[in-house]
mmCIF file of C-alpha atoms and ligand atoms in Angstrom:
data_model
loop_
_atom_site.group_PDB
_atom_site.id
_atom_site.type_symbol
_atom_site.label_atom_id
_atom_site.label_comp_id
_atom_site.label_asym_id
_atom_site.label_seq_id
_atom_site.Cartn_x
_atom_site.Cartn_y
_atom_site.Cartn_z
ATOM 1 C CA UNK A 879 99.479 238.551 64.754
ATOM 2 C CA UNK A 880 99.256 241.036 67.707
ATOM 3 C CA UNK A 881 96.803 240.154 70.474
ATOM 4 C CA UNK A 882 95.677 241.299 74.066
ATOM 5 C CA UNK A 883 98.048 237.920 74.620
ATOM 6 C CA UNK A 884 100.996 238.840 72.574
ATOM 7 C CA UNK A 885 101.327 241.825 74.341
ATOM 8 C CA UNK A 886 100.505 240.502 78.020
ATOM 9 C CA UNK A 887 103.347 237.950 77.349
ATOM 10 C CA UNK A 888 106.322 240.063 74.647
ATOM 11 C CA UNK A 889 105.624 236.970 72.009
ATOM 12 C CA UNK A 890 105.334 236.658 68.730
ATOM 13 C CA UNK A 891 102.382 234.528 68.298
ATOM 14 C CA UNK A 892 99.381 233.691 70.538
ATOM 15 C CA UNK A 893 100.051 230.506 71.320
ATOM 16 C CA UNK A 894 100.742 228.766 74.410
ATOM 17 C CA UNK A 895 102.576 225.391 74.933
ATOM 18 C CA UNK A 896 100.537 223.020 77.483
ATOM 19 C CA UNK A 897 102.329 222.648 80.594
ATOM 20 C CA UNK A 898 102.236 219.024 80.544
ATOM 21 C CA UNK A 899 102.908 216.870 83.565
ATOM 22 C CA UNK A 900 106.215 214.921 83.169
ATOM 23 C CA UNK A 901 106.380 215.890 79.486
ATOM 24 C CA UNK A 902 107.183 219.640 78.839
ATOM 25 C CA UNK A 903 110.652 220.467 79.907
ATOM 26 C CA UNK A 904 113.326 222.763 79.192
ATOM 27 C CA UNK A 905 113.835 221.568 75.319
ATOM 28 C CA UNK A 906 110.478 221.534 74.118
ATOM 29 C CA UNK A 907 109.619 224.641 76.199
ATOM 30 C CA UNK A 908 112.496 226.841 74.643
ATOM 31 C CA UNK A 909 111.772 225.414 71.069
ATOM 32 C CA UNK A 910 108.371 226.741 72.158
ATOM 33 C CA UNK A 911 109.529 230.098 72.958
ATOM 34 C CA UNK A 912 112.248 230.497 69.748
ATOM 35 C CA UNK A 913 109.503 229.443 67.773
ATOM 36 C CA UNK A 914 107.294 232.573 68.649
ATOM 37 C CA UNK A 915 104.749 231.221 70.724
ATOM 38 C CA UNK A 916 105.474 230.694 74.733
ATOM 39 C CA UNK A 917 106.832 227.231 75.797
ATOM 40 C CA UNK A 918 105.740 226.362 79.538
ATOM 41 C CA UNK A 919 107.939 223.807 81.663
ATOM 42 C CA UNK A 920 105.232 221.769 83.514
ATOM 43 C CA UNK A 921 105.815 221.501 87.289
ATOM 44 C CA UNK A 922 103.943 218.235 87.319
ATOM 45 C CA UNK A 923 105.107 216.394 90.878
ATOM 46 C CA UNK A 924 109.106 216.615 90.243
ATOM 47 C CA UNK A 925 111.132 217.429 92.686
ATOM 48 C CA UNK A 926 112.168 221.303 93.336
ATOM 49 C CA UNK A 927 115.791 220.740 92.625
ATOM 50 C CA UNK A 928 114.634 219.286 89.038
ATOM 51 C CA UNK A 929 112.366 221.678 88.019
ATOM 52 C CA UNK A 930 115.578 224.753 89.258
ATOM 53 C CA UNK A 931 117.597 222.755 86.942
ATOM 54 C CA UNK A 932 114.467 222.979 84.166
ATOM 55 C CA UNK A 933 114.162 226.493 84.406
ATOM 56 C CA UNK A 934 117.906 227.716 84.401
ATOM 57 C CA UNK A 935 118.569 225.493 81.529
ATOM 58 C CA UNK A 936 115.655 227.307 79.253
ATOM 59 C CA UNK A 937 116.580 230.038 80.311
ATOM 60 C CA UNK A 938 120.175 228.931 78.623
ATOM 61 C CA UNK A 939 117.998 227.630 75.359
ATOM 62 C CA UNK A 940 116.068 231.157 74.578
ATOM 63 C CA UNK A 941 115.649 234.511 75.579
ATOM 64 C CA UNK A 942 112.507 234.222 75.174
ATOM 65 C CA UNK A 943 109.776 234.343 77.523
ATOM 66 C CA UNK A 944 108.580 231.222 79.030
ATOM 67 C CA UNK A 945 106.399 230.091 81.674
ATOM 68 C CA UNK A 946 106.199 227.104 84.321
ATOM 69 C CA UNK A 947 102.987 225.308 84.732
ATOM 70 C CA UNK A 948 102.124 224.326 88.561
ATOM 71 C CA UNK A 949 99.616 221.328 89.024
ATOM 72 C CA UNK A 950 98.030 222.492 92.259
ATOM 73 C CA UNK A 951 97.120 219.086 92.902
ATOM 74 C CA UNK A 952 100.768 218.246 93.388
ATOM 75 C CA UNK A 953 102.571 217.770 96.910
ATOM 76 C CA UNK A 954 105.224 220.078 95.844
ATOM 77 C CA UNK A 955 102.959 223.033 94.668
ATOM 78 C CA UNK A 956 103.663 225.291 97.441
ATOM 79 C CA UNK A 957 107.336 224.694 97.344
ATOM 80 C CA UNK A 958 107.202 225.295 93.385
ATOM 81 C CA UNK A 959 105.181 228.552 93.773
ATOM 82 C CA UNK A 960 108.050 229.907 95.436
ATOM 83 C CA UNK A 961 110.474 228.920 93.173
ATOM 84 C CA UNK A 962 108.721 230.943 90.489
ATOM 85 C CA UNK A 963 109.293 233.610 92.481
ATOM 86 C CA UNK A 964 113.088 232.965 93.235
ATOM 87 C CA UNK A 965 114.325 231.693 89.612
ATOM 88 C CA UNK A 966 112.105 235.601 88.282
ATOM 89 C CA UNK A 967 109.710 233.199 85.650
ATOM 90 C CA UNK A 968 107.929 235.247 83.014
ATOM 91 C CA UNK A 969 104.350 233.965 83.915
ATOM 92 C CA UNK A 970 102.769 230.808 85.304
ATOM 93 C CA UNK A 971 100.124 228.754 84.307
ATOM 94 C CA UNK A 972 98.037 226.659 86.876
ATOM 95 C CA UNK A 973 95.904 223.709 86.583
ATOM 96 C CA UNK A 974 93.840 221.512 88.719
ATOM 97 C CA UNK A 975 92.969 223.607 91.206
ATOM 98 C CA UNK A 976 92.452 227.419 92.391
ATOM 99 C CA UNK A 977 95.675 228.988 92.340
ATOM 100 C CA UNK A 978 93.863 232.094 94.860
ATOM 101 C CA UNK A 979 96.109 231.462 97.179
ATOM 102 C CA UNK A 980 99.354 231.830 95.422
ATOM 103 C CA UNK A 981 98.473 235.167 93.588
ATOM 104 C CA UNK A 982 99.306 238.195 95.516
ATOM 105 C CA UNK A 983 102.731 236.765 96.090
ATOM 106 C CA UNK A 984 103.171 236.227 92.279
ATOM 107 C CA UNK A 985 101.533 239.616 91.266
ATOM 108 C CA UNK A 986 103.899 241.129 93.612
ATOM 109 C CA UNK A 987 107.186 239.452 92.026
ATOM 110 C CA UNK A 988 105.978 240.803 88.703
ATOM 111 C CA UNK A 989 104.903 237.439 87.630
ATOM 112 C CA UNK A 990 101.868 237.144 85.234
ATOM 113 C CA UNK A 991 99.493 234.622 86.265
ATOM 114 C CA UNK A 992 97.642 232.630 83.692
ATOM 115 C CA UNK A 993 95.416 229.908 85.307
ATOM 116 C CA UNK A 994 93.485 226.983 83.607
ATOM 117 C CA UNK A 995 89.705 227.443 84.248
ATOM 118 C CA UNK A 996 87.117 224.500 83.518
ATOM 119 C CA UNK A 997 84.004 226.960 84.657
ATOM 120 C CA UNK A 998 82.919 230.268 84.223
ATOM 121 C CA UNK A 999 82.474 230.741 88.174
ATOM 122 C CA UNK A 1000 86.278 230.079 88.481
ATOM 123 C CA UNK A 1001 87.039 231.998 86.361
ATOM 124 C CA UNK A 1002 85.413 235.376 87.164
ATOM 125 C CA UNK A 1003 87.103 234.485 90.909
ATOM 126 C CA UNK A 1004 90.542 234.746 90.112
ATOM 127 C CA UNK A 1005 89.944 237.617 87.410
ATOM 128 C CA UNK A 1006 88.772 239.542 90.814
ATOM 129 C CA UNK A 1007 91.769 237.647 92.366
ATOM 130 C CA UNK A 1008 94.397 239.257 89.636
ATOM 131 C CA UNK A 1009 94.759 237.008 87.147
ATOM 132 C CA UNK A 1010 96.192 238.619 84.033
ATOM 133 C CA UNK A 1011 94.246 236.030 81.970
ATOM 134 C CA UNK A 1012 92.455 232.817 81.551
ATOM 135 C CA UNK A 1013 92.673 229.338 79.795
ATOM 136 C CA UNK A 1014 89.608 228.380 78.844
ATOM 137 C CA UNK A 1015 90.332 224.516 78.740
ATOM 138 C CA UNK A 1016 87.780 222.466 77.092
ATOM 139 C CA UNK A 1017 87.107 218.462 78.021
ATOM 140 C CA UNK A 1018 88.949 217.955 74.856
ATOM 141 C CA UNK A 1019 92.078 218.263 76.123
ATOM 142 C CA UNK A 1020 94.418 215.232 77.412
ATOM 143 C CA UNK A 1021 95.075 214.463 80.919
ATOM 144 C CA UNK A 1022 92.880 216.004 83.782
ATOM 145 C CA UNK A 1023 89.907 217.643 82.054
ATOM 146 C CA UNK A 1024 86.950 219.638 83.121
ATOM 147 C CA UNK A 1025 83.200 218.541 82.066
ATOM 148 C CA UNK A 1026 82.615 221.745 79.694
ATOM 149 C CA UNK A 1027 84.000 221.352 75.858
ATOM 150 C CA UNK A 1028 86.078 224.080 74.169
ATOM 151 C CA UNK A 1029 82.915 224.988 71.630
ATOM 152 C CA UNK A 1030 80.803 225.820 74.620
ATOM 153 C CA UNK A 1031 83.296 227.128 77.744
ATOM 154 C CA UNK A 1032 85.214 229.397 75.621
ATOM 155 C CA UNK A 1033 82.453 232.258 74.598
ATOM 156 C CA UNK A 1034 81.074 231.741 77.981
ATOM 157 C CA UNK A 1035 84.027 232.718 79.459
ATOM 158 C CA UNK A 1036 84.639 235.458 76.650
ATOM 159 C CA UNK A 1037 81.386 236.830 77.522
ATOM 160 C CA UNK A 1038 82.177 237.002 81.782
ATOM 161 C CA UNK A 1039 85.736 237.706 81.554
ATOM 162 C CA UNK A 1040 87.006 238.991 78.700
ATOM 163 C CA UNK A 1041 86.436 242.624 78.846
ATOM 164 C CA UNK A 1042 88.865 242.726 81.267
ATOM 165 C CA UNK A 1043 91.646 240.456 80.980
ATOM 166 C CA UNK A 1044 92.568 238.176 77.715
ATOM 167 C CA UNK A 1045 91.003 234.694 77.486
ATOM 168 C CA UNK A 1046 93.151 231.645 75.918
ATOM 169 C CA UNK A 1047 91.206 228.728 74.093
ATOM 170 C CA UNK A 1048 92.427 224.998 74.820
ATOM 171 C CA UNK A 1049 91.436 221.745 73.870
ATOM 172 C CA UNK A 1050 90.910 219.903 70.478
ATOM 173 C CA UNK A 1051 92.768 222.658 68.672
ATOM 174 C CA UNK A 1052 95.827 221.571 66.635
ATOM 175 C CA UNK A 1053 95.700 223.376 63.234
ATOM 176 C CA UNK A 1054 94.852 226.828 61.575
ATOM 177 C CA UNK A 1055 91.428 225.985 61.832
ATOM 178 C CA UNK A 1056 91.636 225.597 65.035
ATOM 179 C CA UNK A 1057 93.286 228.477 65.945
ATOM 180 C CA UNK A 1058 91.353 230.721 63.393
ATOM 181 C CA UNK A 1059 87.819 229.183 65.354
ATOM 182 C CA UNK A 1060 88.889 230.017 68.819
ATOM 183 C CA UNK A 1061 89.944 233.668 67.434
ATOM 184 C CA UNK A 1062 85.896 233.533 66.150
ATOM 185 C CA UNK A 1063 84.933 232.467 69.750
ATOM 186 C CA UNK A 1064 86.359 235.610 71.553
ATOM 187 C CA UNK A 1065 89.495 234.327 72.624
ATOM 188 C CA UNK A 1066 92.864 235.724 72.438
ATOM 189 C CA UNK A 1067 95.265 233.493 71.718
ATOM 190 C CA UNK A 1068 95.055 229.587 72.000
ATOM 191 C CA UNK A 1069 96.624 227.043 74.072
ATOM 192 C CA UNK A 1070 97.888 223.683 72.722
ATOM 193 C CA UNK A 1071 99.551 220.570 74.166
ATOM 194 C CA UNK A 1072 98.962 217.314 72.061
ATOM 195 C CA UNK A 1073 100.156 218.353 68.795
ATOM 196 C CA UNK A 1074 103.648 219.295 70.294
ATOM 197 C CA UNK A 1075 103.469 215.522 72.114
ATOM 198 C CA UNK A 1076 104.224 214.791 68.387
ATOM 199 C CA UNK A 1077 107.586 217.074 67.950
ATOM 200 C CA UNK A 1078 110.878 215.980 67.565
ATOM 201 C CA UNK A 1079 112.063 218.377 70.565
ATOM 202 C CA UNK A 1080 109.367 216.912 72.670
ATOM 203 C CA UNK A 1081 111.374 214.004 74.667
ATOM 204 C CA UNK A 1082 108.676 211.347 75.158
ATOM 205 C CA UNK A 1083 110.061 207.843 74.384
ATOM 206 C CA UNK A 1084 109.278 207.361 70.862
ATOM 207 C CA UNK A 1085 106.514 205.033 71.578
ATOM 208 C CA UNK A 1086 104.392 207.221 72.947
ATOM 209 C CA UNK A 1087 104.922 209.825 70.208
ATOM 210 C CA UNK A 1088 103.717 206.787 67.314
ATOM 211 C CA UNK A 1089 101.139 206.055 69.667
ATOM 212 C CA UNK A 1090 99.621 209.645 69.069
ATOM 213 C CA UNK A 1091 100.608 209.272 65.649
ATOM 214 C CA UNK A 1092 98.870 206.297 64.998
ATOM 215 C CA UNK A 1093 95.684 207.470 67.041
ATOM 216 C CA UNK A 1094 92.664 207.432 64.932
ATOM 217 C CA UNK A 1095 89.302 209.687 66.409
ATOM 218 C CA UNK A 1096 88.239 206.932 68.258
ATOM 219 C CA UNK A 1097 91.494 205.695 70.287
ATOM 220 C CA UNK A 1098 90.701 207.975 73.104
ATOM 221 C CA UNK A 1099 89.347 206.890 76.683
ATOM 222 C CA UNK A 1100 88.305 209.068 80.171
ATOM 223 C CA UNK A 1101 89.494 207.327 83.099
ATOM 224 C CA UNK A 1102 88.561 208.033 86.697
ATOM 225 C CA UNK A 1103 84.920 209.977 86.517
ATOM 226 C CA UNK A 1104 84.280 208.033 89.756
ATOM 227 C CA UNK A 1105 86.846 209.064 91.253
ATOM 228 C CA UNK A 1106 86.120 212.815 90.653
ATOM 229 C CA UNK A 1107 89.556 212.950 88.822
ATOM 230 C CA UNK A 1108 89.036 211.808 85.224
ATOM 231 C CA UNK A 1109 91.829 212.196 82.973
ATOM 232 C CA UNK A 1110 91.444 212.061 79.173
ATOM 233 C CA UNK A 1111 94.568 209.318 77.533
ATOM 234 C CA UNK A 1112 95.366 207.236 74.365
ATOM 235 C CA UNK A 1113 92.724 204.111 74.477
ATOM 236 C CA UNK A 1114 95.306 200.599 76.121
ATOM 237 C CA UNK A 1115 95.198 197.681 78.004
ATOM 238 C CA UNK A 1116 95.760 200.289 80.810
ATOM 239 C CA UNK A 1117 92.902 202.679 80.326
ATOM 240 C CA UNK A 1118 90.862 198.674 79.562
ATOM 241 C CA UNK A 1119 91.880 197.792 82.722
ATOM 242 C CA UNK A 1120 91.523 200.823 84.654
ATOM 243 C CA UNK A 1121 87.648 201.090 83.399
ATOM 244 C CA UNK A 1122 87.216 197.474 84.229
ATOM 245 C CA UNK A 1123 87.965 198.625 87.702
ATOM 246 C CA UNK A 1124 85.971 201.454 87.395
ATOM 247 C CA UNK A 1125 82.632 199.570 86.870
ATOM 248 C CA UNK A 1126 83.407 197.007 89.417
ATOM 249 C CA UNK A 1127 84.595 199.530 91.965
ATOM 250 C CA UNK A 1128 87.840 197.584 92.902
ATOM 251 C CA UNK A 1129 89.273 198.632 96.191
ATOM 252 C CA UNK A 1130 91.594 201.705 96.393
ATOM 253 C CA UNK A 1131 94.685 199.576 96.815
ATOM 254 C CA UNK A 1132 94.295 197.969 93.252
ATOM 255 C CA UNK A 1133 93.648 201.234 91.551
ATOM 256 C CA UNK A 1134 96.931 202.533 93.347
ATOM 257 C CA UNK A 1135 99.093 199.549 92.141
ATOM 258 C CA UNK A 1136 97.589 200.237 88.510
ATOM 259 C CA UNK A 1137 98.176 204.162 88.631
ATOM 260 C CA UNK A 1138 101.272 204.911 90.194
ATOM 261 C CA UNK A 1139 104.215 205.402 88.333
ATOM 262 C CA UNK A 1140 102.236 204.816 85.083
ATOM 263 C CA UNK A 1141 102.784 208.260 83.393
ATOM 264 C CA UNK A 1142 106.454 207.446 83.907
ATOM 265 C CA UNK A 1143 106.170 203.910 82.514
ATOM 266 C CA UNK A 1144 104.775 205.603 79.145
ATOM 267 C CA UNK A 1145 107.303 208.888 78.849
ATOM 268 C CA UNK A 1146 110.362 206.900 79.987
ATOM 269 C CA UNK A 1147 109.875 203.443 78.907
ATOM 270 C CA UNK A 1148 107.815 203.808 76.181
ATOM 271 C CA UNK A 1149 105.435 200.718 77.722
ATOM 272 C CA UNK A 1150 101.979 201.085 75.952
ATOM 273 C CA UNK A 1151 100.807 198.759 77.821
ATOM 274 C CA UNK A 1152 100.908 199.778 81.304
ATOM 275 C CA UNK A 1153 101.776 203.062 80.810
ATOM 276 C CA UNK A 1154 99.564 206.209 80.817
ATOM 277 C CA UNK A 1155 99.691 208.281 77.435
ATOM 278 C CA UNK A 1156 97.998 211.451 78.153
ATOM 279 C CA UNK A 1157 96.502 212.920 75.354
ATOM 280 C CA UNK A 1158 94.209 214.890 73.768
ATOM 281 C CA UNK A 1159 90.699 214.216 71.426
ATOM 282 C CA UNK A 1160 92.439 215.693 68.642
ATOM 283 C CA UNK A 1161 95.122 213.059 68.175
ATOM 284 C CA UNK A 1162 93.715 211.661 65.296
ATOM 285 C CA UNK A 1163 94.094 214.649 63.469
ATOM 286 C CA UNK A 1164 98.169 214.050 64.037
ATOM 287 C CA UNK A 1165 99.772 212.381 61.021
ATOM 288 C CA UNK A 1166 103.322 213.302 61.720
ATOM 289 C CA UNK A 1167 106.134 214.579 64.146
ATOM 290 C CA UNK A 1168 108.034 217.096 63.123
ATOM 291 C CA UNK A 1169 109.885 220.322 64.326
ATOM 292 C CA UNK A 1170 108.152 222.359 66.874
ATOM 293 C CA UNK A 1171 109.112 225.585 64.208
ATOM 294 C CA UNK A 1172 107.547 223.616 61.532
ATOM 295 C CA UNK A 1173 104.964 222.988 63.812
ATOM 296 C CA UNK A 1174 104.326 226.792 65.475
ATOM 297 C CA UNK A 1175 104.393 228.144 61.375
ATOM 298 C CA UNK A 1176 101.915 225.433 59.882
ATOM 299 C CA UNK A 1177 99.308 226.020 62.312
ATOM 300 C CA UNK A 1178 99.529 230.098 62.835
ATOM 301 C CA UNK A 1179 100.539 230.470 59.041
ATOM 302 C CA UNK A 1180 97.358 228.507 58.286
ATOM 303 C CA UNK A 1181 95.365 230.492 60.774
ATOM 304 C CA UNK A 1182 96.189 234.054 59.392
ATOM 305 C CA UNK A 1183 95.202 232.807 55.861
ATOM 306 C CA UNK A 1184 91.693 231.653 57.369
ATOM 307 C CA UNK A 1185 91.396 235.112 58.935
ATOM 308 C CA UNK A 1186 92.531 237.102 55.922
ATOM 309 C CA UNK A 1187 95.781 238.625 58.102
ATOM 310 C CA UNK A 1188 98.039 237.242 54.691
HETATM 311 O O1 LIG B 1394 95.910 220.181 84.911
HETATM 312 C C1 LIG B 1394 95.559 219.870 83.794
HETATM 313 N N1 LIG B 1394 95.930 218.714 83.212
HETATM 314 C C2 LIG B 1394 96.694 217.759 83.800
HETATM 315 S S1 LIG B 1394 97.442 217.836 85.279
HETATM 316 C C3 LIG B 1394 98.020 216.301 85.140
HETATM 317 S S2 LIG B 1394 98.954 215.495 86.347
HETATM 318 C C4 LIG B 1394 97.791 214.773 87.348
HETATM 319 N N2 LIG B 1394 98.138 213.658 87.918
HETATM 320 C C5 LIG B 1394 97.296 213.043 88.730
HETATM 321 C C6 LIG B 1394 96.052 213.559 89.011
HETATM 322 C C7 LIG B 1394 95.677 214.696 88.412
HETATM 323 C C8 LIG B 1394 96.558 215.326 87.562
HETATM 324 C C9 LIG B 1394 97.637 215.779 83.954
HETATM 325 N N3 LIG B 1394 96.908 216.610 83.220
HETATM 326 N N4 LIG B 1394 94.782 220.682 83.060
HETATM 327 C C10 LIG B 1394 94.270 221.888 83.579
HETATM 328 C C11 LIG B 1394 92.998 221.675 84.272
HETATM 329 N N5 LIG B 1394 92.698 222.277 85.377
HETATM 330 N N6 LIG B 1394 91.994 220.875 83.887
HETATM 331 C C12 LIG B 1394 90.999 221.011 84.827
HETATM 332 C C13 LIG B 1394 91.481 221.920 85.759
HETATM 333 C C14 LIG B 1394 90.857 222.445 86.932
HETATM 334 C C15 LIG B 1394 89.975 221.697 87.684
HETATM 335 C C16 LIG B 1394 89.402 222.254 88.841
HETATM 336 C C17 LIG B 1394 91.196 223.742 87.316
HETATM 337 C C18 LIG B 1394 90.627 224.284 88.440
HETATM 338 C C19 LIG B 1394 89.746 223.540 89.193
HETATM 339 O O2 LIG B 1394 89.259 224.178 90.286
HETATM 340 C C20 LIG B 1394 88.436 223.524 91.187
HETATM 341 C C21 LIG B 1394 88.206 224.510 92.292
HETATM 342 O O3 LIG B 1394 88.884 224.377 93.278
HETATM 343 O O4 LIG B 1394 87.411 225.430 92.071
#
């Protein structure tokens, strides 16, 4: 299946991994990349010897390409976009935030640049900026999501971006079907993150991954529109108690005690309870975990049948 993307990026498939925060490292990413799609290793807010570590042992795992995935929300995003640079990554993604900045200095090192765009605006900015192409990321998606939804952002984008540079559909997309309906939206390849939270490479704690398993359409909550940061996770006594807050505007100080360190309680410890399971809308779709090959075939062998490639 050759694309604008397969040929930006030297892979096999069009199919990114999500670069997600304190989830996608070096294992998942290279099974990713061996696979025939491109596995990301999410900066996240880890520390810069970590993420070195991260990217010299994928690059140990496949010779494949791969990306890294900086959250430009993160304290260490500056530091990280120079390690890009240093460790010679393939391409990076960027999310929650404009990566403007950061771009000349990446073009420069021969790095692609990929950012994560929740409007059209932003995105025809950093296509003048140099961006080689564009996630189109739909509110769909887990974690920190835009307003727009994947149906509606994705030929919008298509229609102010993609005559120049290749646009990548994400959110809510798990399948062939998936796949094939992005391809009939104008994009170029798609980008997908919860289905992989389900692989046996991925190295959540395995209550998390029956958690997304389990997940029917409904077990899904937004947390944090008032704070301007919402964040889309598997429906628990912490995304309850966090919307309880919410509505009653508790003071900063009890929203901090709730929050911090609770991705980490539910990747590490597996605590459903207090932890934060990012996820995406289409986890009820999930009924399995299973190798990220088995995986990366299903969904792009079941998308060339819908688009009569096979
Ligand atoms: O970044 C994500 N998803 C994430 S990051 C993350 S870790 C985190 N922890 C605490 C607070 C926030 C995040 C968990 N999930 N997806 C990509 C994404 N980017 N979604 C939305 C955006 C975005 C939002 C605004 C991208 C650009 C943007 O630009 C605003 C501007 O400056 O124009």
């Amino acid at each position: 299946m050759t694309t604008r993307l397969t040929e930006l990026l030297n892979i096999k498939y069009p199919l990114l991994q999500g670069g997600m925060a304190w989830i996608a490292e070096s294992t998942l990413a290279s099974a990713v990349s061996n696979a025939g799609g491109a596995g990301i290793i999410a900066g996240g807010s880890a520390p810069i010897d970590y993420l070195r570590e991260q990217i010299r042992r994928c690059k140990e795992l496949t010779d494949k390409p791969f990306g890294v995935n900086i959250m430009l929300m993160s304290p260490n995003a500056e530091d990280l976009a120079q390690l890009v640079i240093e460790e010679g990554v393939n391409f990076v993604t960027t999310g929650a935030g404009n990566p403007g900045v950061y771009v000349p200095a990446w073009k420069e090192a021969g790095i692609k640049v990929i950012p994560v765009v929740p409007t059209v605006a932003l995105a025809r900015r950093l296509v003048k900026a140099g961006a080689d192409a564009v996630i189109a990321e739909g509110t769909e998606s887990g974690g920190h999501i835009g307003q727009n939804t994947t149906m509606c952002l994705v030929p919008q984008v298509v229609d102010a971006v993609g005559a120049e540079v290749p646009v990548i559909a994400a959110g809510g997309i798990a399948d062939g079907r998936g796949v094939a309906a992005s391809f009939m939206l104008g994009a170029d390849g798609v980008q997908i993150g919860t289905r992989f939270l389900a692989s046996s490479e991925c190295q959540i704690h395995e209550n998390y991954k029956n958690a997304v398993v389990k997940a029917k359409d409904t077990d899904n909550a937004v947390t944090g529109f008032y704070s301007g940061s919402p964040c889309r996770c598997i429906k628990s006594k912490y995304t309850k108690k966090l919307q309880e807050m919410e509505k009653n505007a508790a003071p900063p100080e009890d929203f901090e005690a709730l929050t911090v360190g609770s991705l980490r309680k539910a990747v590490v410890d597996g605590n459903v309870e207090e932890g934060s399971m990012l996820c995406g809308l289409i986890a009820g779709m999930i009924t399995d975990v299973k190798p990220v090959k088995d995986i990366v075939e299903e969904i792009m062998g079941g998308a060339e049948k819908l688009l009569g490639n096979r």
